[in-house]
Coordinates of C-alpha atoms in Angstrom, one line a residue:
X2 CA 5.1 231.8 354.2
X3 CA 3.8 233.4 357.0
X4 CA 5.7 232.0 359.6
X5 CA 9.1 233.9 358.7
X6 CA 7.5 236.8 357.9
X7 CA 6.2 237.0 361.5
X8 CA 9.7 235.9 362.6
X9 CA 11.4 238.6 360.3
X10 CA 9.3 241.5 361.3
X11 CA 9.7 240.9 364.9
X12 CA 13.1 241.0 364.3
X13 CA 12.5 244.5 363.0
X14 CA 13.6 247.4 365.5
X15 CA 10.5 248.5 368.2
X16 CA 7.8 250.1 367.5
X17 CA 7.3 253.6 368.1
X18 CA 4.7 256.6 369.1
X19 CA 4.1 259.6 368.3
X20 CA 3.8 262.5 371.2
X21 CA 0.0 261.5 371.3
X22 CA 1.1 257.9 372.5
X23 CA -1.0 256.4 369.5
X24 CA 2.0 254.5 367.2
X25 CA 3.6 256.0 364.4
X26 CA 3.5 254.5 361.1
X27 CA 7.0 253.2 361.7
X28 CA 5.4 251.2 364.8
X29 CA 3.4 249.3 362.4
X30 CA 6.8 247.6 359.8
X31 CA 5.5 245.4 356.9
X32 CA 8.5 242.6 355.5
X33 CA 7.4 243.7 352.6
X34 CA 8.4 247.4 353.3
X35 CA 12.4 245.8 352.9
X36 CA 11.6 244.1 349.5
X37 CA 13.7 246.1 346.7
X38 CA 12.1 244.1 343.8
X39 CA 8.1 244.4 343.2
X40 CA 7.3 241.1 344.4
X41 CA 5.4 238.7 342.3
X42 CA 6.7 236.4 338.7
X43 CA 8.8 239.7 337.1
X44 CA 11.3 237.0 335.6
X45 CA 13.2 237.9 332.3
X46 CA 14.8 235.0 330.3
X47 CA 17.7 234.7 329.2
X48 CA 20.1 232.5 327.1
X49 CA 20.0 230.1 324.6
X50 CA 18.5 226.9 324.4
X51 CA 15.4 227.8 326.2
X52 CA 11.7 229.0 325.9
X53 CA 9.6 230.1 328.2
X54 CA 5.7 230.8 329.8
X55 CA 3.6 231.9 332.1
X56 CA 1.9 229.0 333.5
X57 CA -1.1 228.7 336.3
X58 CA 0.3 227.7 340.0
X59 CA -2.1 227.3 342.0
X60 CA 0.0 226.1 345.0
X61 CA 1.7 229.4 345.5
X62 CA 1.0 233.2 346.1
X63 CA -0.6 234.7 343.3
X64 CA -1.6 231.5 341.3
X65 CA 0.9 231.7 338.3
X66 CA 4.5 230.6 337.5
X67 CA 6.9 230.9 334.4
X68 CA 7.6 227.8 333.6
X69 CA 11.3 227.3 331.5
X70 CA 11.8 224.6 329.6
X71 CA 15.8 223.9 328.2
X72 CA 16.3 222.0 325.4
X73 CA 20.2 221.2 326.2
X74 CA 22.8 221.8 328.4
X75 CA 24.6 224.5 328.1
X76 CA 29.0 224.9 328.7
X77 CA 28.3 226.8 332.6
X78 CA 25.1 226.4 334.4
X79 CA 24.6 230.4 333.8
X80 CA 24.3 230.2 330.3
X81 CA 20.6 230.3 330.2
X82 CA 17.9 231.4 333.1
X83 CA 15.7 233.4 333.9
X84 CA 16.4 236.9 336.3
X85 CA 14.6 239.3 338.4
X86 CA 15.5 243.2 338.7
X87 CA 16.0 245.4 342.0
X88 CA 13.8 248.4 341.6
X89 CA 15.2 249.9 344.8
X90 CA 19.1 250.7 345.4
X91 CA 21.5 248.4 347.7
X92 CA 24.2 250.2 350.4
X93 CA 27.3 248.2 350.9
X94 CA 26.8 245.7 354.2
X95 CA 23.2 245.3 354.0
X96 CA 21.8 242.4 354.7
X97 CA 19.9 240.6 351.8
X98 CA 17.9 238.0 351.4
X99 CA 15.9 236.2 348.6
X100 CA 13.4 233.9 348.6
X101 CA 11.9 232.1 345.5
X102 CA 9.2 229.2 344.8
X103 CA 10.4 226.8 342.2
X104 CA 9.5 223.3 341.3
X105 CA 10.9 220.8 338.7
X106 CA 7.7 219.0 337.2
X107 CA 9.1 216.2 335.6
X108 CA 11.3 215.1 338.5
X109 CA 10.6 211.5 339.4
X110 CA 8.8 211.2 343.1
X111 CA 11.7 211.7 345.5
X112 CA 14.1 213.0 342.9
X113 CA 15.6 216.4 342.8
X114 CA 17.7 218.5 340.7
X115 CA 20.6 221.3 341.4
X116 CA 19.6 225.0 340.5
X117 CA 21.8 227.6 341.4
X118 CA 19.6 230.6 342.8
X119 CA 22.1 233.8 343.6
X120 CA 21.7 237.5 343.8
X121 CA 24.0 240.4 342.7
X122 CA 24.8 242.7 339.6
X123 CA 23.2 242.9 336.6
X124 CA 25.7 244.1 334.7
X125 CA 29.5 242.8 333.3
X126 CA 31.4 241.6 336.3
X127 CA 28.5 240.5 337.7
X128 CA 29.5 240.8 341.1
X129 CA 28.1 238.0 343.6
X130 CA 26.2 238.8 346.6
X131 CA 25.4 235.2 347.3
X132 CA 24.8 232.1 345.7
X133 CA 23.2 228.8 346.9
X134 CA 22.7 225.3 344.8
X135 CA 19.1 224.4 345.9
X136 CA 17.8 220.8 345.3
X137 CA 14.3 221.6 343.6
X138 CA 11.7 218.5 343.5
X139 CA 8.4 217.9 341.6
X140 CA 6.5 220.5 344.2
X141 CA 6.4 223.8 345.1
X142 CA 8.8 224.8 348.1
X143 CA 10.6 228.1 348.6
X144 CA 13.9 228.5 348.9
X145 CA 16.1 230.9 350.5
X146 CA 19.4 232.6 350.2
X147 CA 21.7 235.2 351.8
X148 CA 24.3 237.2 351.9
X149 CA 25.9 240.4 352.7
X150 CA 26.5 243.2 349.9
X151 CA 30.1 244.0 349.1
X152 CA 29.7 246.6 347.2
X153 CA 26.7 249.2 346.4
X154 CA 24.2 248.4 343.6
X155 CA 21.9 251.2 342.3
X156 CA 18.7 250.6 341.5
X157 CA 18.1 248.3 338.7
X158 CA 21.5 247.3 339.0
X159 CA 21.4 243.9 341.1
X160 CA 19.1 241.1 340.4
X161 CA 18.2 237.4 341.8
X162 CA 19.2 234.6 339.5
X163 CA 17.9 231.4 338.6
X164 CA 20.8 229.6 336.3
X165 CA 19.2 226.5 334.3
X166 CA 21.7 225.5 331.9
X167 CA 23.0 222.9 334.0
X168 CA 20.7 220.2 332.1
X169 CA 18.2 219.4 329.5
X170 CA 14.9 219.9 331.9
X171 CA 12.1 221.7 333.0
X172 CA 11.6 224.4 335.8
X173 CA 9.1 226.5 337.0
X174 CA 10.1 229.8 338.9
X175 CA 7.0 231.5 341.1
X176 CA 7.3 234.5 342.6
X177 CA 10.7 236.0 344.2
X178 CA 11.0 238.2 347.0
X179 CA 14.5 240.2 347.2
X180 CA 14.2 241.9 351.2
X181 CA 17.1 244.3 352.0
X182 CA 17.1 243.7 355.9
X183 CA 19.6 246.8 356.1
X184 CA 23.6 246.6 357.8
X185 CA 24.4 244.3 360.7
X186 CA 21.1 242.4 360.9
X187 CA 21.4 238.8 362.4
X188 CA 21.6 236.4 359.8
X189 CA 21.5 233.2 361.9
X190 CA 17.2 234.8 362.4
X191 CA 16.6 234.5 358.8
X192 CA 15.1 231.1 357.5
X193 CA 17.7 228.6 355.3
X194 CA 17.2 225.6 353.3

Protein backbone atom coordinates (compact mmCIF):
# COMPACT_ATOMS: atom_id res chain seq x y z
CA UNK A 1 0.00 0.00 0.00
CA UNK A 2 2.68 2.18 0.36
CA UNK A 3 4.06 2.18 -2.80
CA UNK A 4 1.19 4.22 -4.53
CA UNK A 5 0.82 6.31 -1.90
CA UNK A 6 4.40 7.53 -2.33
CA UNK A 7 3.69 7.52 -6.16
CA UNK A 8 0.41 9.62 -5.53
CA UNK A 9 1.80 12.21 -3.26
CA UNK A 10 4.66 12.93 -5.48
CA UNK A 11 2.36 13.50 -7.93
CA UNK A 12 0.85 16.17 -5.64
CA UNK A 13 1.84 19.91 -6.74
CA UNK A 14 5.44 21.20 -4.89
CA UNK A 15 6.00 21.89 -1.93
CA UNK A 16 6.04 25.26 -0.50
CA UNK A 17 7.66 27.79 2.19
CA UNK A 18 6.78 30.18 4.08
CA UNK A 19 8.68 33.78 4.05
CA UNK A 20 10.98 32.20 6.78
CA UNK A 21 12.05 29.51 4.14
CA UNK A 22 11.03 26.72 6.65
CA UNK A 23 7.92 24.75 4.61
CA UNK A 24 4.48 25.43 4.95
CA UNK A 25 2.06 22.97 6.03
CA UNK A 26 1.00 22.67 2.38
CA UNK A 27 4.76 21.54 1.73
CA UNK A 28 4.18 18.54 3.74
CA UNK A 29 0.60 16.79 1.56
CA UNK A 30 -0.72 13.48 3.10
CA UNK A 31 -2.83 11.06 0.33
CA UNK A 32 -4.86 10.91 2.92
CA UNK A 33 -5.57 14.68 2.97
CA UNK A 34 -7.70 13.88 -0.61
CA UNK A 35 -9.80 11.00 0.94
CA UNK A 36 -13.60 12.24 1.06
CA UNK A 37 -14.70 9.11 3.02
CA UNK A 38 -13.17 8.42 6.69
CA UNK A 39 -11.09 5.63 5.73
CA UNK A 40 -11.40 2.34 7.37
CA UNK A 41 -14.57 -0.69 7.19
CA UNK A 42 -17.69 2.19 7.27
CA UNK A 43 -19.75 -0.29 4.89
CA UNK A 44 -23.66 -0.23 5.11
CA UNK A 45 -25.51 -3.26 3.71
CA UNK A 46 -27.97 -3.39 1.66
CA UNK A 47 -30.45 -5.64 -0.13
CA UNK A 48 -32.06 -8.74 0.25
CA UNK A 49 -30.80 -12.09 0.46
CA UNK A 50 -27.79 -11.18 2.57
CA UNK A 51 -26.38 -10.93 6.15
CA UNK A 52 -23.59 -9.51 7.28
CA UNK A 53 -20.38 -9.12 10.06
CA UNK A 54 -17.59 -7.70 11.12
CA UNK A 55 -14.94 -10.23 10.85
CA UNK A 56 -11.01 -10.19 12.08
CA UNK A 57 -8.48 -9.54 8.90
CA UNK A 58 -5.47 -9.71 9.89
CA UNK A 59 -3.86 -9.39 6.34
CA UNK A 60 -4.97 -5.83 5.91
CA UNK A 61 -4.84 -2.22 7.52
CA UNK A 62 -6.67 -2.15 10.62
CA UNK A 63 -7.16 -5.95 11.19
CA UNK A 64 -10.99 -6.38 10.55
CA UNK A 65 -13.28 -6.89 7.53
CA UNK A 66 -17.14 -7.24 7.02
CA UNK A 67 -17.61 -10.23 5.76
CA UNK A 68 -21.17 -10.71 3.45
CA UNK A 69 -22.45 -13.71 2.95
CA UNK A 70 -25.65 -14.03 0.02
CA UNK A 71 -27.89 -16.62 0.18
CA UNK A 72 -29.02 -16.34 -3.66
CA UNK A 73 -28.72 -14.53 -6.65
CA UNK A 74 -30.46 -11.84 -7.05
CA UNK A 75 -32.37 -10.41 -10.86
CA UNK A 76 -29.14 -7.43 -11.29
CA UNK A 77 -25.91 -7.77 -9.61
CA UNK A 78 -26.91 -4.43 -7.59
CA UNK A 79 -29.59 -5.81 -5.86
CA UNK A 80 -27.78 -6.49 -2.71
CA UNK A 81 -24.11 -5.06 -1.39
CA UNK A 82 -22.72 -3.40 0.77
CA UNK A 83 -21.77 0.80 0.28
CA UNK A 84 -19.61 3.37 1.75
CA UNK A 85 -20.61 7.21 2.15
CA UNK A 86 -18.54 10.47 1.08
CA UNK A 87 -18.29 12.65 4.01
CA UNK A 88 -16.68 15.40 1.96
CA UNK A 89 -18.40 17.13 -1.20
CA UNK A 90 -17.26 16.33 -5.04
CA UNK A 91 -16.76 19.38 -7.84
CA UNK A 92 -17.61 18.35 -11.33
CA UNK A 93 -14.14 17.10 -13.24
CA UNK A 94 -12.30 15.88 -10.28
CA UNK A 95 -10.46 13.18 -10.39
CA UNK A 96 -11.50 10.19 -8.16
CA UNK A 97 -10.26 7.30 -7.26
CA UNK A 98 -11.24 4.23 -4.96
CA UNK A 99 -9.38 1.62 -3.65
CA UNK A 100 -10.88 -1.34 -1.63
CA UNK A 101 -9.44 -4.79 -0.05
CA UNK A 102 -11.75 -7.65 -0.80
CA UNK A 103 -11.33 -11.35 -0.84
CA UNK A 104 -13.76 -14.27 -1.60
CA UNK A 105 -12.93 -17.03 1.09
CA UNK A 106 -14.43 -19.86 -0.32
CA UNK A 107 -13.02 -19.50 -3.85
CA UNK A 108 -11.15 -22.62 -4.88
CA UNK A 109 -7.07 -21.97 -5.13
CA UNK A 110 -6.73 -20.15 -8.47
CA UNK A 111 -10.43 -19.39 -8.77
CA UNK A 112 -11.95 -15.96 -8.81
CA UNK A 113 -15.20 -14.36 -8.94
CA UNK A 114 -16.74 -10.95 -10.67
CA UNK A 115 -17.61 -8.08 -8.26
CA UNK A 116 -18.53 -4.96 -9.60
CA UNK A 117 -16.83 -2.11 -7.38
CA UNK A 118 -18.11 1.57 -8.68
CA UNK A 119 -18.49 4.96 -7.17
CA UNK A 120 -21.13 7.66 -7.64
CA UNK A 121 -24.60 8.90 -6.04
CA UNK A 122 -26.25 7.74 -3.39
CA UNK A 123 -29.40 8.67 -4.27
CA UNK A 124 -32.27 7.74 -7.23
CA UNK A 125 -30.56 8.07 -10.45
CA UNK A 126 -27.68 6.92 -9.09
CA UNK A 127 -25.46 8.61 -11.31
CA UNK A 128 -22.11 6.57 -12.22
CA UNK A 129 -18.75 7.96 -11.72
CA UNK A 130 -17.08 4.80 -12.57
CA UNK A 131 -17.47 1.21 -12.36
CA UNK A 132 -14.97 -1.69 -12.80
CA UNK A 133 -15.79 -5.69 -12.59
CA UNK A 134 -12.79 -6.84 -10.40
CA UNK A 135 -11.89 -10.66 -10.30
CA UNK A 136 -11.66 -11.19 -6.39
CA UNK A 137 -9.75 -14.53 -5.21
CA UNK A 138 -9.46 -16.36 -1.86
CA UNK A 139 -6.81 -13.54 -0.53
CA UNK A 140 -6.69 -10.22 0.23
CA UNK A 141 -5.63 -7.78 -2.69
CA UNK A 142 -6.77 -4.21 -3.30
CA UNK A 143 -8.37 -3.07 -6.08
CA UNK A 144 -8.75 0.10 -7.75
CA UNK A 145 -10.99 2.15 -9.79
CA UNK A 146 -11.35 5.53 -11.49
CA UNK A 147 -13.02 7.98 -13.01
CA UNK A 148 -13.84 11.50 -13.59
CA UNK A 149 -17.09 13.24 -11.88
CA UNK A 150 -19.76 14.35 -14.26
CA UNK A 151 -21.68 16.04 -12.21
CA UNK A 152 -21.28 17.60 -8.50
CA UNK A 153 -22.11 15.33 -5.42
CA UNK A 154 -22.51 17.08 -2.00
CA UNK A 155 -21.44 15.64 0.80
CA UNK A 156 -22.93 12.41 1.81
CA UNK A 157 -24.29 12.26 -1.53
CA UNK A 158 -21.81 9.84 -3.49
CA UNK A 159 -20.60 6.59 -2.26
CA UNK A 160 -18.28 3.44 -3.41
CA UNK A 161 -20.12 0.34 -4.18
CA UNK A 162 -19.58 -3.17 -3.85
CA UNK A 163 -22.64 -5.07 -5.86
CA UNK A 164 -22.89 -8.86 -4.67
CA UNK A 165 -25.98 -10.17 -5.95
CA UNK A 166 -24.42 -11.60 -8.88
CA UNK A 167 -24.22 -15.15 -7.07
CA UNK A 168 -24.91 -17.24 -4.09
CA UNK A 169 -21.33 -16.64 -2.29
CA UNK A 170 -19.23 -15.17 0.19
CA UNK A 171 -17.20 -11.84 0.25
CA UNK A 172 -15.36 -9.98 2.56
CA UNK A 173 -14.89 -6.04 2.00
CA UNK A 174 -11.85 -4.38 4.16
CA UNK A 175 -11.29 -0.98 4.28
CA UNK A 176 -12.10 1.52 1.29
CA UNK A 177 -10.38 4.63 0.52
CA UNK A 178 -12.38 7.16 -1.75
CA UNK A 179 -9.26 10.08 -2.78
CA UNK A 180 -10.58 13.10 -4.65
CA UNK A 181 -7.28 13.91 -6.58
CA UNK A 182 -9.01 17.34 -7.71
CA UNK A 183 -9.64 18.49 -11.88
CA UNK A 184 -7.19 17.50 -14.59
CA UNK A 185 -4.91 15.17 -12.57
CA UNK A 186 -3.18 12.46 -14.68
CA UNK A 187 -4.95 9.37 -14.60
CA UNK A 188 -2.49 7.10 -16.49
CA UNK A 189 -0.22 7.91 -12.64
CA UNK A 190 -2.78 6.30 -10.64
CA UNK A 191 -2.39 2.40 -9.92
CA UNK A 192 -5.09 -0.04 -11.99
CA UNK A 193 -5.94 -3.65 -11.70
Amino acid sequence: MIGWMLMLTAALPAATTDQAGAPSAAAQPSIFDKAINTPGIGWTPYGPNQTAKQVPATDVPGGNAVQIKVARAGANPWDSGVTYPTVKPIAVGDTLMTMVFLRAPAAAEGQTVTIPVGMGGSEPPYTPIASEPVQVGSTWKRYFVTGVAAQAFAAGKANISVQLAGAKQVIEVGPAFLLDLGPNFDRSKLPHN
